CSV table of C-alpha atoms in Angstrom, one decimal:
chain,number,residue,atom,x,y,z
Q,12,MET,CA,-0.1,0.0,0.0
Q,13,LEU,CA,3.0,2.3,0.8
Q,14,GLN,CA,4.5,1.5,-2.5
Q,15,ASP,CA,1.2,2.3,-4.2
Q,16,ARG,CA,1.0,6.0,-2.5
Q,17,ILE,CA,4.5,6.6,-3.4
Q,18,SER,CA,4.0,5.5,-7.1
Q,19,LYS,CA,1.2,7.9,-7.4
Q,20,GLY,CA,3.3,10.7,-6.2
Q,21,ALA,CA,1.7,11.1,-2.7
Q,22,VAL,CA,4.0,12.9,-0.4
Q,23,ILE,CA,4.3,11.5,3.4
Q,24,VAL,CA,4.6,13.9,5.9
Q,25,PRO,CA,5.8,12.5,9.5
Q,26,ALA,CA,3.5,13.2,12.2
Q,27,LYS,CA,4.4,16.2,14.5
Q,28,PRO,CA,5.2,14.9,17.9
Q,29,ALA,CA,2.8,16.2,20.7
Q,30,GLN,CA,4.1,18.8,23.0
Q,31,PRO,CA,4.9,17.4,26.3
Q,32,LEU,CA,2.1,18.2,29.1
Q,33,LYS,CA,4.3,20.1,31.2
Q,34,GLN,CA,5.3,22.4,28.2
Q,35,GLN,CA,1.6,23.0,27.4
Q,36,LEU,CA,0.9,23.9,31.0
Q,37,ASP,CA,3.8,26.2,31.2
Q,38,ARG,CA,2.6,28.0,27.9
Q,39,LYS,CA,-0.8,28.3,29.3
Q,40,TRP,CA,0.3,29.9,32.6
Q,41,LEU,CA,2.5,32.3,30.7
Q,42,LEU,CA,-0.3,33.5,28.5
Q,43,LYS,CA,-2.5,34.0,31.5
Q,44,LEU,CA,0.3,36.0,33.3
Q,45,THR,CA,0.8,38.0,30.2
Q,46,ASN,CA,-2.8,38.8,29.9
Q,47,VAL,CA,-2.9,39.9,33.6
Q,48,LEU,CA,0.2,42.1,33.2
Q,49,ILE,CA,-1.4,43.8,30.1
Q,50,GLY,CA,-4.5,44.4,32.0
Q,51,TRP,CA,-2.5,46.4,34.7
Q,52,LEU,CA,-0.5,48.1,32.3
Q,53,VAL,CA,-2.8,51.4,31.9
Q,54,PRO,CA,-3.6,51.6,35.6
Q,55,ILE,CA,0.2,51.4,36.6
Q,56,LEU,CA,1.0,54.1,34.0
Q,57,ILE,CA,-1.8,56.5,35.3
Q,58,VAL,CA,-0.5,55.9,38.9
Q,59,LEU,CA,3.1,56.7,38.0
Q,60,THR,CA,2.2,59.8,36.0
Q,61,TRP,CA,-0.3,60.9,38.9
Q,62,GLN,CA,2.5,60.4,41.5
Q,63,ILE,CA,5.2,62.2,39.5
Q,64,ALA,CA,2.8,65.2,38.9
Q,65,GLY,CA,2.1,65.3,42.6
Q,66,VAL,CA,5.8,65.5,43.6
Q,67,LEU,CA,6.6,68.2,41.0
Q,68,GLY,CA,3.8,70.3,42.5
Q,69,LEU,CA,1.5,70.2,39.5
Q,70,LEU,CA,-1.6,69.1,41.6
Q,71,ASN,CA,-3.4,70.7,44.4
Q,72,PRO,CA,-2.7,68.4,47.4
Q,73,ILE,CA,-6.0,69.1,49.1
Q,74,LEU,CA,-8.2,68.2,46.0
Q,75,LEU,CA,-6.0,65.6,44.5
Q,76,PRO,CA,-3.4,63.9,46.8
Q,77,THR,CA,-0.7,61.7,45.6
Q,78,PRO,CA,-1.2,57.8,45.3
Q,79,LEU,CA,1.5,57.4,48.0
Q,80,GLU,CA,-0.6,59.6,50.5
Q,81,ILE,CA,-3.7,57.6,49.6
Q,82,TRP,CA,-1.9,54.3,50.1
Q,83,ASN,CA,-0.8,55.7,53.5
Q,84,GLU,CA,-4.3,56.5,54.3
Q,85,PHE,CA,-5.4,53.0,53.4
Q,86,VAL,CA,-2.8,51.3,55.5
Q,87,LEU,CA,-3.9,53.4,58.5
Q,88,LEU,CA,-7.7,52.6,58.1
Q,89,VAL,CA,-6.7,48.9,57.7
Q,90,SER,CA,-4.4,48.9,60.8
Q,91,THR,CA,-7.2,50.6,62.9
Q,92,GLY,CA,-9.9,48.0,61.5
Q,93,GLU,CA,-12.1,50.8,60.7
Q,94,LEU,CA,-12.0,50.2,56.8
Q,95,ILE,CA,-12.6,46.4,57.2
Q,96,SER,CA,-15.6,47.0,59.5
Q,97,HIS,CA,-17.1,49.3,57.1
Q,98,LEU,CA,-16.4,47.0,54.1
Q,99,GLY,CA,-18.1,44.2,55.8
Q,100,VAL,CA,-21.3,46.1,56.3
Q,101,SER,CA,-21.3,47.3,52.8
Q,102,SER,CA,-20.6,43.9,51.3
Q,103,TRP,CA,-23.3,42.4,53.2
Q,104,ARG,CA,-25.8,44.8,52.3
Q,105,ALA,CA,-24.8,44.4,48.5
Q,106,LEU,CA,-25.0,40.7,48.7
Q,107,LEU,CA,-28.5,40.8,50.1
Q,108,GLY,CA,-29.8,43.3,47.8
Q,109,PHE,CA,-28.3,41.4,44.8
Q,110,LEU,CA,-29.6,38.2,45.9
Q,111,LEU,CA,-33.2,39.5,46.4
Q,112,GLY,CA,-33.4,41.6,43.3
Q,113,GLY,CA,-31.3,39.1,41.2
Q,114,SER,CA,-33.4,36.1,41.9
Q,115,LEU,CA,-36.6,38.1,41.3
Q,116,GLY,CA,-35.2,39.5,38.1
Q,117,LEU,CA,-34.3,36.0,37.1
Q,118,ALA,CA,-37.5,34.6,37.7
Q,119,ALA,CA,-39.3,37.3,36.0
Q,120,GLY,CA,-37.2,37.2,33.0
Q,121,ILE,CA,-37.9,33.4,32.7
Q,122,TRP,CA,-41.6,33.9,33.2
Q,123,VAL,CA,-42.1,36.7,30.6
Q,124,GLY,CA,-39.6,35.0,28.1
Q,125,PHE,CA,-41.8,31.8,28.1
Q,126,SER,CA,-45.0,33.6,27.9
Q,127,TYR,CA,-46.2,36.3,25.3
Q,128,LYS,CA,-49.3,37.1,27.4
Q,129,ALA,CA,-47.1,37.8,30.4
Q,130,GLU,CA,-44.9,40.0,28.1
Q,131,ARG,CA,-47.8,42.0,27.1
Q,132,LEU,CA,-49.1,42.3,30.7
Q,133,VAL,CA,-45.9,43.0,32.7
Q,134,ASP,CA,-42.9,44.1,30.6
Q,135,PRO,CA,-44.4,47.6,29.6
Q,136,SER,CA,-44.7,48.4,33.5
Q,137,LEU,CA,-41.3,47.0,34.3
Q,138,GLN,CA,-39.6,48.8,31.6
Q,139,MET,CA,-41.1,52.3,32.7
Q,140,LEU,CA,-39.8,51.4,36.1
Q,141,ARG,CA,-36.4,50.5,34.9
Q,142,THR,CA,-35.8,54.0,33.8
Q,143,LEU,CA,-36.4,55.6,37.3
Q,144,PRO,CA,-33.1,56.6,38.5
Q,145,HIS,CA,-31.8,55.7,42.1
Q,146,LEU,CA,-31.7,59.1,43.5
Q,147,ALA,CA,-35.2,59.8,42.4
Q,148,ILE,CA,-36.3,56.6,44.3
Q,149,ALA,CA,-34.2,56.7,47.4
Q,150,PRO,CA,-36.2,59.7,49.2
Q,151,LEU,CA,-39.4,57.8,48.7
Q,152,PHE,CA,-37.8,54.3,50.0
Q,153,ILE,CA,-36.5,56.3,53.1
Q,154,LEU,CA,-40.1,57.7,53.6
Q,155,TRP,CA,-41.5,54.4,53.3
Q,156,PHE,CA,-39.0,52.2,55.1
Q,157,GLY,CA,-36.9,54.8,57.3
Q,158,PHE,CA,-33.2,54.9,57.5
Q,159,GLY,CA,-32.8,51.2,58.6
Q,160,GLU,CA,-31.2,48.4,56.5
Q,161,THR,CA,-34.5,47.7,54.8
Q,162,SER,CA,-34.7,50.8,52.7
Q,163,LYS,CA,-31.0,50.3,51.5
Q,164,ILE,CA,-31.3,46.6,50.8
Q,165,LEU,CA,-34.5,47.3,48.6
Q,166,LEU,CA,-32.9,50.3,47.0
Q,167,ILE,CA,-30.0,47.8,45.8
Q,168,ALA,CA,-32.6,45.0,45.0
Q,169,LYS,CA,-34.3,47.4,42.7
Q,170,GLY,CA,-31.3,48.1,40.6
Q,171,SER,CA,-30.2,44.5,40.6
Q,172,PHE,CA,-33.7,43.3,39.3
Q,173,PHE,CA,-33.5,45.0,35.9
Q,174,PRO,CA,-30.3,44.0,34.2
Q,175,LEU,CA,-31.0,40.4,35.1
Q,176,TYR,CA,-34.4,40.5,33.9
Q,177,VAL,CA,-33.8,42.1,30.6
Q,178,ASN,CA,-30.9,39.8,29.7
Q,179,THR,CA,-32.8,36.7,30.8
Q,180,PHE,CA,-35.7,37.7,28.7
Q,181,LEU,CA,-33.6,38.3,25.8
Q,182,GLY,CA,-31.7,35.1,26.2
Q,183,ILE,CA,-34.9,33.1,26.1
Q,184,ARG,CA,-36.2,35.0,23.2
Q,185,SER,CA,-32.8,34.6,21.1
Q,186,VAL,CA,-33.0,30.8,21.2
Q,187,ASP,CA,-33.2,29.5,17.8
Q,188,ASN,CA,-36.8,28.4,16.9
Q,189,LYS,CA,-35.6,25.3,15.1
Q,190,LEU,CA,-34.3,23.9,18.3
Q,191,PHE,CA,-37.9,24.0,19.8
Q,192,ASP,CA,-39.1,22.1,16.7
Q,193,VAL,CA,-36.2,19.4,17.5
Q,194,ALA,CA,-37.3,19.4,21.1
Q,195,ARG,CA,-40.9,18.6,20.0
Q,196,VAL,CA,-39.9,16.0,17.8
Q,197,LEU,CA,-37.9,14.3,20.8
Q,198,GLN,CA,-41.0,14.6,22.9
Q,199,PHE,CA,-39.2,16.7,25.5
Q,200,SER,CA,-41.2,17.6,28.7
Q,201,ARG,CA,-41.7,21.2,29.8
Q,202,TRP,CA,-38.9,20.5,32.5
Q,203,ASP,CA,-36.5,19.0,29.8
Q,204,LEU,CA,-37.2,21.8,27.5
Q,205,ILE,CA,-36.2,24.1,30.2
Q,206,ARG,CA,-33.1,22.3,31.6
Q,207,ARG,CA,-31.8,20.9,28.4
Q,208,LEU,CA,-32.5,23.6,26.0
Q,209,ILE,CA,-33.6,27.0,27.4
Q,210,ILE,CA,-31.1,27.5,30.1
Q,211,PRO,CA,-28.0,26.3,28.2
Q,212,ALA,CA,-28.9,28.5,25.2
Q,213,SER,CA,-29.7,31.5,27.5
Q,214,LEU,CA,-26.7,31.1,29.8
Q,215,PRO,CA,-24.5,33.7,27.9
Q,216,ASN,CA,-27.1,36.4,28.4
Q,217,ILE,CA,-27.9,35.3,31.9
Q,218,PHE,CA,-24.3,35.7,32.9
Q,219,LEU,CA,-24.2,39.1,31.3
Q,220,GLY,CA,-27.2,40.0,33.3
Q,221,ILE,CA,-25.5,38.8,36.5
Q,222,ARG,CA,-22.5,40.7,35.9
Q,223,LEU,CA,-24.4,43.8,35.0
Q,224,SER,CA,-26.7,43.2,38.2
Q,225,ILE,CA,-23.6,43.2,40.6
Q,226,GLY,CA,-22.2,46.2,39.2
Q,227,VAL,CA,-25.7,48.0,39.6
Q,228,ALA,CA,-25.8,46.6,43.1
Q,229,TRP,CA,-22.5,48.4,44.1
Q,230,LEU,CA,-24.0,51.6,42.5
Q,231,GLY,CA,-27.2,51.3,44.5
Q,232,LEU,CA,-25.2,50.7,47.6
Q,233,VAL,CA,-23.3,53.9,47.1
Q,234,VAL,CA,-26.6,55.9,46.8
Q,235,ALA,CA,-28.1,54.2,49.8
Q,236,GLU,CA,-25.4,54.9,52.1
Q,237,LEU,CA,-24.8,58.2,51.0
Q,238,MET,CA,-28.4,59.2,51.6
Q,239,GLY,CA,-28.4,58.1,55.2
Q,240,ALA,CA,-26.3,55.6,57.0
Q,241,SER,CA,-24.1,55.4,59.9
Q,242,SER,CA,-21.8,52.6,58.7
Q,243,GLY,CA,-20.5,51.2,55.4
Q,244,ILE,CA,-18.1,52.5,52.8
Q,245,GLY,CA,-20.6,55.2,51.7
Q,246,TYR,CA,-20.9,56.4,54.9
Q,247,LEU,CA,-17.1,56.7,55.3
Q,248,ILE,CA,-16.8,58.7,52.1
Q,249,ASN,CA,-19.7,60.9,53.0
Q,250,ASP,CA,-18.1,61.6,56.3
Q,251,ALA,CA,-14.7,62.4,54.9
Q,252,ARG,CA,-16.4,64.6,52.4
Q,253,SER,CA,-17.7,66.8,55.1
Q,254,PHE,CA,-14.4,67.1,56.8
Q,255,SER,CA,-12.6,67.6,53.5
Q,256,TRP,CA,-10.5,64.4,53.8
Q,257,THR,CA,-9.8,63.7,50.3
Q,258,THR,CA,-7.4,60.8,51.0
Q,259,VAL,CA,-10.3,59.0,52.6
Q,260,VAL,CA,-12.7,59.7,49.9
Q,261,PHE,CA,-10.2,58.2,47.5
Q,262,VAL,CA,-9.7,55.1,49.7
Q,263,GLY,CA,-13.4,54.6,49.6
Q,264,ILE,CA,-13.8,54.9,45.9
Q,265,ILE,CA,-10.7,52.7,45.1
Q,266,VAL,CA,-12.1,50.1,47.4
Q,267,PHE,CA,-15.4,50.1,45.7
Q,268,ALA,CA,-13.6,49.8,42.4
Q,269,LEU,CA,-11.7,46.7,43.7
Q,270,VAL,CA,-14.3,45.1,45.2
Q,271,GLY,CA,-16.6,45.4,42.1
Q,272,LYS,CA,-13.9,44.3,40.0
Q,273,PHE,CA,-13.2,41.1,42.2
Q,274,SER,CA,-16.9,40.1,42.3
Q,275,ASP,CA,-17.2,40.6,38.6
Q,276,SER,CA,-14.0,38.5,38.2
Q,277,ILE,CA,-15.7,35.6,40.1
Q,278,VAL,CA,-18.7,35.6,38.0
Q,279,LYS,CA,-16.4,35.9,34.8
Q,280,TRP,CA,-14.5,32.8,36.1
Q,281,PHE,CA,-17.8,30.6,36.5
Q,282,GLU,CA,-18.8,32.0,33.1
Q,283,ASN,CA,-15.7,30.6,31.4
Q,284,ARG,CA,-16.1,27.4,33.2
Q,285,LEU,CA,-19.7,26.7,32.2
Q,286,LEU,CA,-19.4,28.2,28.8
Q,287,ARG,CA,-16.4,26.3,27.5
Q,288,TRP,CA,-18.7,24.6,25.0
Q,289,GLN,CA,-19.1,28.0,23.1
Q,290,ASP,CA,-17.2,28.5,19.8
Q,291,SER,CA,-17.4,32.1,19.6
Q,292,TYR,CA,-15.2,34.9,18.2
Q,293,LYS,CA,-12.5,35.7,20.7
Q,294,GLY,CA,-10.7,38.6,18.8
Q,295,ALA,CA,-8.4,38.6,15.7
Q,296,ASP,CA,-5.2,39.1,17.8
Q,297,LYS,CA,-5.8,36.3,20.4
Q,298,ARG,CA,-3.2,33.6,20.5
């Protein structure tokens, strides 16, 4: 058989030996490390430029302190335990508000996504409520529920509800109709239809809704704690503003940014794990 292929002019190319497993893992971790370093490149350049401008006296130290001064304030607040205490309170509020609003948004999105009658009945009202800003709703929540935890958690839940609702609804309605025809041929039950078709096909939109809901939850937390609170990062920022402690204000803002990024990264990690089956476009220059 080999002689027949040679006689016909076929070229035999020896198989390329597979890369050792250790070499593949090293390359994978190197790629991840490179991506992390690229992600931190812009923030590091901004901080360096900011610090140099402050040292050269180009910035007003009261309005815009240097990163080194902000870092020293951060270390002081951590060492006294004040920052950790306020962060714990804020994280608990954000978590409760997100779980309440996000779960209701997910349930409403599934309900409206499955039912055209529910869409006509509920969706117009929800879309109208979605446009109401937090600052307009916060005084009303305080009048109804007071300055306690209830008004803060409900305000956070209100913001967390709509991103997950909208994206879940769109995810269900974006499922290819031909897949439903296949499900009818296979005689899927309603539960099998949800579990094996609707949820997997809608997961990209649902995860997007979760990430947006978490971001809005932190935004709602800031509004809730600035409107009236005796603890939390928002309260810390508001209290520092009244005394013109700009470094403390920056510490609070940076903590919000870092915690928000951390929570988003957790969801993104789960998204990458659960959606490994996706064969989507990753960018022209991805290696």
